[in-house]
Each structure stands twice: as C-alpha cells, then as structure tokens.
Amino acid sequence: MKNEQSMDGLLANASTNEQSEHTDIVLIGAGVMSATLGLLLKELDPAFTIQIFERLDGAAMESSDAWNNAGTGHSAFCELNYTPQRPDGTIDITKAVKIASSFEVSKQFWAHLVEQGILGTPSSFINQVPHVSFVWGQDNVQFLRARHRAMIECPLFESMQYSTDRNRLDRWMPVVMDGRDSALPLAATCMDIGTDVNFGSLTSNMIGTLSSRQGVHAHYNHEVKKLRRDQAGMWNIKVKDLQTGDKRRITARFVFIGAGGGSLRLLEKSRIPEGRGYGGFPVGGQWLVCTDDAVVSRHDKKVYGMAPVGSPPMSVPHLDTRVIGGQKALLFGPFAGFSTKFLKEGSYLDLFKSIRVDNILPMIAAGMDNIPLTRYLIDQLRLSPDERIQALRQYVPLAKREDWKLEVAGQRVQVIKRGEKEIGVLEFGTEVIASADGSLAALLGASPGASTAASIMLDVIQRCFPSRMNEWRKKLPSIIPSYGQDISRDRKLLTEIRRSTNKTLELHPKEKIEN
C-alpha cells in the first residue's frame, strides 16, 4: 500500500499536484529537539524545505528554557540514580555509559555548529562546572566507593576522583561542608570536566540560525490543531494563528512532534497505530533560588545527592550552580508538584483530554502501581517554607530562610505505556515513537532528553530516512567525528574527541587530579 512506503520514498515520489501550501518537513515545537533535528537535516540536505510551528511567541520558552530544565549537561557523572546497585552489591553503570556517550555526541555537534559560525560565543550556552556526587551515612559511603570503582574502569569516567577526606571535601564544596557534623561519615566524587548548559540560549541560537536558512520558516503564536495522513502518505496539517485567528493548511512529507509536554496530545491526533496505548503523567517542579551573592560566589559546582528511600528518580536533590544570561546562579531542588497541565503554559484540561480508549487501562494500571509516587507528590505539595529550608540544610547546613526564594520550574510529562508483561508502566526517560512508514516521529518523556538531543535525533533520522543513510553516513563524521564508533570503549578516540570539543567550546578542565 502507498501509505506503507518509507518517508524518504515519499520525498521522491510525492504528487506535485498540491492544492495547499507544501513543505518537505514540519517541526512542531521550537525547542531543542526540533532545533537539533532541523539543523542536522539541513546540514545533510540543504535542499529540504522546513516549516516550524510554535504556539508561544518565541523559541525555547517551555521545556528548553533555562529556568525550566535541570541544565546539568547530563553526562551521568553525578546522577546517582543512573547507576543502580544490583542485589549482589555490584553497580550497574550501563545507563550511565549510554548517557555519557550521548552527551559527548551532543558536544561534538555543538562544536561543529560553533566552527561553522552557526552558534556564537560558546560561553553563552555551555560552561565548565564540575559535577560532584555527595553522600553521608556508612551505607551510602560504601555505595559511592563501589560506584567509583566500577565507573573508573570505563574511559568516560576514568578521571573521576573519590574522597572521604574532609579537607578535600572542604575545597570541593565549602558551602556544603560549613557547619556539618564532624562525626558523620561522608564521601564524594568529583568530575572536573562537568558542564552547565543553558539550553534556552542554545536553542534560541539554533532556531534563529535555522530559520534564516533558505527554505526554512519559523511561525510563532501558531498552534497545530489537526494532522491527518492521506492515502498518498502525505500529512495534512491544520494550523491556527493564535493572534489573528486565521487558519492555514500545510501539506508535509515528514512531521516531527517535539512539543515537550504537548507531544502526547499531538501524537494522539495523528492516529498512527504506533502511538496507541501511550499516556502521560504530568509532574511540575520548583526551585529554591539563592539571593545572597556571597553564598553564590562560594559555590562553583553541581552537587547531586541520593533520592530518599522510596521516592521516584525525579526527586534526586541537587545544589546546582548555573550560568543564566551570563550570570551565575545557585538553585536547590527540585521540589515536585502536581498539575493536570502538560505544559507550563498549558491547560488544566490537558491530562483529561489525553485519556483515550486505548490508553485508559495502561494509565490506570500505572497509577495503581505507582501509589508511592502519588503519595510523594502530595507530600511535596504540602511542604511548608520551613520544611523546604530543612531539606536544603541537608546540603547547606547554614542556609538562612531569607536568602532563598521559591521559583516555579517547567512541567514534565512522564511516559505511560504498555509493558511486556504489565498492562501499564510509568517510564522516567525519553522515547521516540515513529510511524511504520517513517513519515512521522514524536518524542515523549523528559530527562535526560535535552542533553542527549543529538543522539536522539540521529536515531530519528536513521529510522525515518533509511534509504538516504548510505549517502548521509559519509557526511555525518564531518558533523560528529565519532559517528559510528563506540567512544565508551576507545580511550584514544575519546581523548582526541574531548580535546577537540573542549578547545572549540572553550572548556578548560583541570588536567591534574588532586592527590
């Protein structure tokens, strides 16, 4: 059947008798995912025409905004939930290796864009900020020691430092150590090559450059209301101008849904069979932001701890040095919240509108299996200002309530889907759903999405443009030098890649490990 052709086959064979406005590619959402995919495709084939539709009045205003995401530059250096302990006591670093490898791919892509003049000064979006994992209590100290031993066997993490020495911990994180109980067992690891990434600035620059390319148009205050695939495999998309109320119809050969929390509803509107059974669980976030410049100036790292026993992965607390708008900031959190909105600028009806016949059972089953998560969210909503400060004092013992203010972060929508054996499971990562013919792809989920955007979008390209890959595999190493190679195992290649990207991105990590 025609609608079972691959997407790139449609690019070659689509009818020229179109009655509506036509484009090769539609990107829904002006966030980091759309920006990454659009630039990759334009680098691979400059002839592509692209239309970008964003419901807000600018790029990167939802999940990609600097205040709405974690900004860590997730590289699995310090996130303890990426390295679970097995029943036998050993540490599983599989997920950490995958995420760290993917972040190296993103850095290579950004370095390429800097070299091509597509991105401006690297410090406007990426800065060196060491990553620290910090624990207390004998059991947690033993876990961190075992984690360190396992991780330094992999080239990606071999420069990781471990210490229980309080003098060294004082040097690494004086604000965290001030006033701390001297009898409590403590341990930390430190990766000097960690980074902070302002995905809002990065995405705005990428979208701005992309929309200036020939054949690319970005439309803000435009909302996609409907998308349907016709018998020829083309996508008919109805878009509304939210300022004027005008409506337009776009015909596209390929559609990418990268609308953050809004992606699920659009995936449902597409009616592709592959999207059936997916649901979403929205989770909000809040930060405590330090207003005392003296405290901010004394802390220069990202310090991640362990999530409390029984709490979900999203609850991992961290004391986070950020660089936003060229200014250093210090945040602590996240504190979770619940809202039925799927977007920060969304509707309280989002969750209810997402419920369909095909996903109601998975959503109910996932809800029943995650009652502790519901209880955790309720407890978080009930936290008083004093209780939040008490949580902060586990990381900043001398914190003063008047030096910290509460700020609302972005909305995440965790993926609910059918499991292999379960009726419904709640996922805490990201997932790409693509139609069988490759004409549509959608990204669902949250962390560590933005940091691994380049790898995720390469996966989209490979799945949706299979017949072009023989040609594009020759081009991709000029964009991402490690393409097709496993840098997690090749120490020499990794060293070369990091030296090159660090130079281009103006990152200058310490080369000497403290003794």
mmCIF file of N, CA, C and O in Angstrom, residues 133 135 138 140-149 152 159-165 168-169 172 186-191 513-515:
data_model
loop_
_atom_site.group_PDB
_atom_site.id
_atom_site.type_symbol
_atom_site.label_atom_id
_atom_site.label_comp_id
_atom_site.label_asym_id
_atom_site.label_seq_id
_atom_site.Cartn_x
_atom_site.Cartn_y
_atom_site.Cartn_z
ATOM 1 N N SER A 133 29.133 14.096 43.263
ATOM 2 C CA SER A 133 28.156 13.259 43.956
ATOM 3 C C SER A 133 28.525 13.259 45.427
ATOM 4 O O SER A 133 29.689 13.016 45.776
ATOM 5 N N VAL A 135 27.406 12.026 49.454
ATOM 6 C CA VAL A 135 26.560 11.168 50.290
ATOM 7 C C VAL A 135 27.042 11.217 51.733
ATOM 8 O O VAL A 135 28.183 11.603 52.021
ATOM 9 N N GLN A 138 27.163 5.522 56.557
ATOM 10 C CA GLN A 138 28.114 4.482 56.195
ATOM 11 C C GLN A 138 27.674 3.675 54.977
ATOM 12 O O GLN A 138 28.484 3.366 54.090
ATOM 13 N N ASN A 140 25.739 4.562 52.479
ATOM 14 C CA ASN A 140 25.849 5.363 51.259
ATOM 15 C C ASN A 140 27.308 5.598 50.868
ATOM 16 O O ASN A 140 27.641 5.660 49.683
ATOM 17 N N VAL A 141 28.177 5.738 51.871
ATOM 18 C CA VAL A 141 29.607 5.885 51.581
ATOM 19 C C VAL A 141 30.131 4.628 50.889
ATOM 20 O O VAL A 141 30.891 4.708 49.906
ATOM 21 N N GLN A 142 29.710 3.464 51.357
ATOM 22 C CA GLN A 142 30.131 2.213 50.726
ATOM 23 C C GLN A 142 29.591 2.110 49.303
ATOM 24 O O GLN A 142 30.298 1.645 48.389
ATOM 25 N N PHE A 143 28.341 2.548 49.105
ATOM 26 C CA PHE A 143 27.773 2.544 47.748
ATOM 27 C C PHE A 143 28.592 3.433 46.818
ATOM 28 O O PHE A 143 28.927 3.050 45.691
ATOM 29 N N LEU A 144 28.929 4.639 47.273
ATOM 30 C CA LEU A 144 29.654 5.566 46.407
ATOM 31 C C LEU A 144 31.051 5.040 46.089
ATOM 32 O O LEU A 144 31.543 5.207 44.966
ATOM 33 N N ARG A 145 31.686 4.384 47.065
ATOM 34 C CA ARG A 145 33.006 3.801 46.798
ATOM 35 C C ARG A 145 32.901 2.717 45.730
ATOM 36 O O ARG A 145 33.717 2.656 44.807
ATOM 37 N N ALA A 146 31.884 1.859 45.843
ATOM 38 C CA ALA A 146 31.689 0.794 44.848
ATOM 39 C C ALA A 146 31.364 1.391 43.484
ATOM 40 O O ALA A 146 31.843 0.899 42.445
ATOM 41 N N ARG A 147 30.563 2.443 43.471
ATOM 42 C CA ARG A 147 30.228 3.123 42.218
ATOM 43 C C ARG A 147 31.479 3.697 41.559
ATOM 44 O O ARG A 147 31.685 3.549 40.355
ATOM 45 N N HIS A 148 32.320 4.323 42.346
ATOM 46 C CA HIS A 148 33.551 4.909 41.813
ATOM 47 C C HIS A 148 34.446 3.834 41.199
ATOM 48 O O HIS A 148 34.971 3.997 40.085
ATOM 49 N N ARG A 149 34.613 2.734 41.908
ATOM 50 C CA ARG A 149 35.450 1.649 41.392
ATOM 51 C C ARG A 149 34.926 1.105 40.071
ATOM 52 O O ARG A 149 35.700 0.791 39.168
ATOM 53 N N ILE A 152 35.337 4.075 37.069
ATOM 54 C CA ILE A 152 36.654 4.447 36.544
ATOM 55 C C ILE A 152 37.238 3.374 35.624
ATOM 56 O O ILE A 152 38.253 3.610 34.963
ATOM 57 N N SER A 159 38.693 9.750 34.962
ATOM 58 C CA SER A 159 39.274 10.863 35.715
ATOM 59 C C SER A 159 38.455 11.221 36.957
ATOM 60 O O SER A 159 38.744 12.205 37.635
ATOM 61 N N MET A 160 37.445 10.412 37.264
ATOM 62 C CA MET A 160 36.607 10.680 38.435
ATOM 63 C C MET A 160 37.410 10.513 39.725
ATOM 64 O O MET A 160 38.080 9.506 39.928
ATOM 65 N N GLN A 161 37.351 11.512 40.592
ATOM 66 C CA GLN A 161 38.045 11.482 41.880
ATOM 67 C C GLN A 161 37.066 11.083 42.979
ATOM 68 O O GLN A 161 35.899 11.481 42.951
ATOM 69 N N TYR A 162 37.576 10.320 43.944
ATOM 70 C CA TYR A 162 36.777 9.894 45.095
ATOM 71 C C TYR A 162 37.510 10.297 46.360
ATOM 72 O O TYR A 162 38.743 10.198 46.448
ATOM 73 N N SER A 163 36.758 10.762 47.363
ATOM 74 C CA SER A 163 37.405 11.127 48.607
ATOM 75 C C SER A 163 36.436 11.073 49.783
ATOM 76 O O SER A 163 35.241 11.351 49.639
ATOM 77 N N THR A 164 37.007 10.694 50.942
ATOM 78 C CA THR A 164 36.312 10.816 52.223
ATOM 79 C C THR A 164 37.034 11.817 53.120
ATOM 80 O O THR A 164 36.632 12.019 54.272
ATOM 81 N N ASP A 165 38.082 12.421 52.601
ATOM 82 C CA ASP A 165 38.898 13.367 53.357
ATOM 83 C C ASP A 165 38.179 14.709 53.474
ATOM 84 O O ASP A 165 37.871 15.352 52.460
ATOM 85 N N ARG A 168 39.693 17.802 51.689
ATOM 86 C CA ARG A 168 39.436 17.868 50.250
ATOM 87 C C ARG A 168 37.977 18.216 49.967
ATOM 88 O O ARG A 168 37.675 19.011 49.076
ATOM 89 N N LEU A 169 37.075 17.629 50.743
ATOM 90 C CA LEU A 169 35.661 17.956 50.559
ATOM 91 C C LEU A 169 35.411 19.434 50.834
ATOM 92 O O LEU A 169 34.587 20.065 50.172
ATOM 93 N N TRP A 172 36.368 21.185 47.701
ATOM 94 C CA TRP A 172 35.425 20.950 46.610
ATOM 95 C C TRP A 172 34.134 21.739 46.801
ATOM 96 O O TRP A 172 33.583 22.269 45.842
ATOM 97 N N LEU A 186 31.187 10.759 55.549
ATOM 98 C CA LEU A 186 30.911 11.487 54.315
ATOM 99 C C LEU A 186 31.789 10.960 53.195
ATOM 100 O O LEU A 186 32.897 10.481 53.425
ATOM 101 N N ALA A 187 31.299 11.100 51.954
ATOM 102 C CA ALA A 187 32.113 10.772 50.775
ATOM 103 C C ALA A 187 31.596 11.561 49.588
ATOM 104 O O ALA A 187 30.425 11.955 49.538
ATOM 105 N N ALA A 188 32.478 11.787 48.633
ATOM 106 C CA ALA A 188 32.084 12.495 47.407
ATOM 107 C C ALA A 188 32.970 12.052 46.257
ATOM 108 O O ALA A 188 34.112 11.600 46.463
ATOM 109 N N THR A 189 32.425 12.152 45.061
ATOM 110 C CA THR A 189 33.226 12.021 43.846
ATOM 111 C C THR A 189 33.145 13.339 43.091
ATOM 112 O O THR A 189 32.169 14.089 43.234
ATOM 113 N N CYS A 190 34.159 13.612 42.294
ATOM 114 C CA CYS A 190 34.187 14.863 41.543
ATOM 115 C C CYS A 190 34.703 14.620 40.137
ATOM 116 O O CYS A 190 35.710 13.922 39.946
ATOM 117 N N MET A 191 33.997 15.182 39.159
ATOM 118 C CA MET A 191 34.439 15.181 37.755
ATOM 119 C C MET A 191 34.624 16.625 37.327
ATOM 120 O O MET A 191 33.653 17.377 37.172
ATOM 121 N N ILE A 513 44.911 15.545 38.504
ATOM 122 C CA ILE A 513 43.986 15.027 39.511
ATOM 123 C C ILE A 513 44.570 15.258 40.896
ATOM 124 O O ILE A 513 45.746 14.985 41.141
ATOM 125 N N GLU A 514 43.752 15.761 41.804
ATOM 126 C CA GLU A 514 44.220 16.008 43.161
ATOM 127 C C GLU A 514 44.604 14.702 43.847
ATOM 128 O O GLU A 514 44.022 13.652 43.608
ATOM 129 N N ASN A 515 45.602 14.776 44.685
ATOM 130 C CA ASN A 515 46.028 13.620 45.466
ATOM 131 C C ASN A 515 45.549 13.776 46.909
ATOM 132 O O ASN A 515 45.367 14.879 47.383
#
